[in-house]
Amino acid sequence: MQITVKCFATLAPFQPADAEHVPLQPGETAKDVIARLGIEPDQVAVLFVNGAHAALDKPLADGDRVSLFPAVGGG
């Protein structure tokens, strides 16, 4: 099983080299994948799975598209 992962803004350095084919183990959650990428969960402010807002404990499925966004400030 595999998923696609896209990291935005300050999380971009954690983007996997082959973001289109990130391996996924049965039962893994978004939080598991985030940890595997070396990202602290509190660094992720917004998580989308297949274009919909999702919780970190959401179980992932083959073919899911995961987008990770940090907190963003403006002035």
Short mmCIF file of C-alpha atoms in Angstrom, two decimals:
data_model
loop_
_atom_site.label_atom_id
_atom_site.label_comp_id
_atom_site.label_asym_id
_atom_site.label_seq_id
_atom_site.Cartn_x
_atom_site.Cartn_y
_atom_site.Cartn_z
CA MET A 1 0.00 0.00 0.00
CA GLN A 2 1.15 3.53 -0.64
CA ILE A 3 0.02 7.12 -0.28
CA THR A 4 1.01 10.52 -1.65
CA VAL A 5 2.39 13.09 0.80
CA LYS A 6 2.84 16.82 0.20
CA CYS A 7 4.52 19.07 2.80
CA PHE A 8 3.99 22.84 2.54
CA ALA A 9 5.85 25.96 3.71
CA THR A 10 8.24 25.27 6.63
CA LEU A 11 7.41 21.56 6.43
CA ALA A 12 8.72 21.37 2.83
CA PRO A 13 12.18 20.10 3.92
CA PHE A 14 10.45 16.96 5.23
CA GLN A 15 8.93 16.22 1.82
CA PRO A 16 9.81 12.62 0.86
CA ALA A 17 11.97 12.27 -2.26
CA ASP A 18 9.31 10.05 -3.84
CA ALA A 19 6.23 11.81 -2.50
CA GLU A 20 3.95 9.97 -4.92
CA HIS A 21 4.84 6.52 -3.53
CA VAL A 22 5.16 6.68 0.26
CA PRO A 23 4.78 3.17 1.72
CA LEU A 24 1.89 2.60 4.11
CA GLN A 25 1.47 -0.24 6.59
CA PRO A 26 -2.03 -1.53 7.41
CA GLY A 27 -3.56 0.41 10.30
CA GLU A 28 -1.15 3.36 10.07
CA THR A 29 -2.56 6.76 10.92
CA ALA A 30 -1.59 10.19 9.66
CA LYS A 31 0.28 10.69 12.95
CA ASP A 32 2.35 7.54 12.27
CA VAL A 33 3.35 8.80 8.82
CA ILE A 34 4.17 12.27 10.19
CA ALA A 35 6.46 10.70 12.81
CA ARG A 36 8.13 8.54 10.17
CA LEU A 37 8.92 11.71 8.19
CA GLY A 38 10.62 13.19 11.28
CA ILE A 39 7.95 15.83 11.87
CA GLU A 40 6.76 16.59 15.41
CA PRO A 41 2.94 16.40 15.54
CA ASP A 42 2.70 19.92 17.01
CA GLN A 43 4.42 21.27 13.88
CA VAL A 44 1.39 20.28 11.79
CA ALA A 45 -1.40 22.83 12.16
CA VAL A 46 -3.60 21.60 9.31
CA LEU A 47 -3.88 18.11 7.85
CA PHE A 48 -5.89 17.24 4.75
CA VAL A 49 -6.56 13.71 3.55
CA ASN A 50 -7.97 13.57 0.02
CA GLY A 51 -8.74 17.29 0.19
CA ALA A 52 -10.76 17.13 3.43
CA HIS A 53 -9.65 18.31 6.87
CA ALA A 54 -8.68 15.30 9.01
CA ALA A 55 -7.48 14.46 12.51
CA LEU A 56 -3.98 13.13 13.18
CA ASP A 57 -5.43 9.82 14.38
CA LYS A 58 -7.24 9.20 11.09
CA PRO A 59 -6.37 5.76 9.70
CA LEU A 60 -5.01 6.02 6.16
CA ALA A 61 -5.84 3.84 3.17
CA ASP A 62 -4.08 2.85 -0.02
CA GLY A 63 -4.03 5.74 -2.49
CA ASP A 64 -4.81 8.50 0.03
CA ARG A 65 -3.39 11.98 -0.63
CA VAL A 66 -2.02 13.61 2.54
CA SER A 67 -1.25 17.35 2.71
CA LEU A 68 0.58 18.82 5.71
CA PHE A 69 0.57 22.53 6.60
CA PRO A 70 2.34 24.32 9.47
CA ALA A 71 0.89 27.20 11.45
CA VAL A 72 1.13 30.36 9.37
CA GLY A 73 1.24 33.95 10.60
CA GLY A 74 0.77 37.20 8.84
CA GLY A 75 0.88 40.85 9.50
#
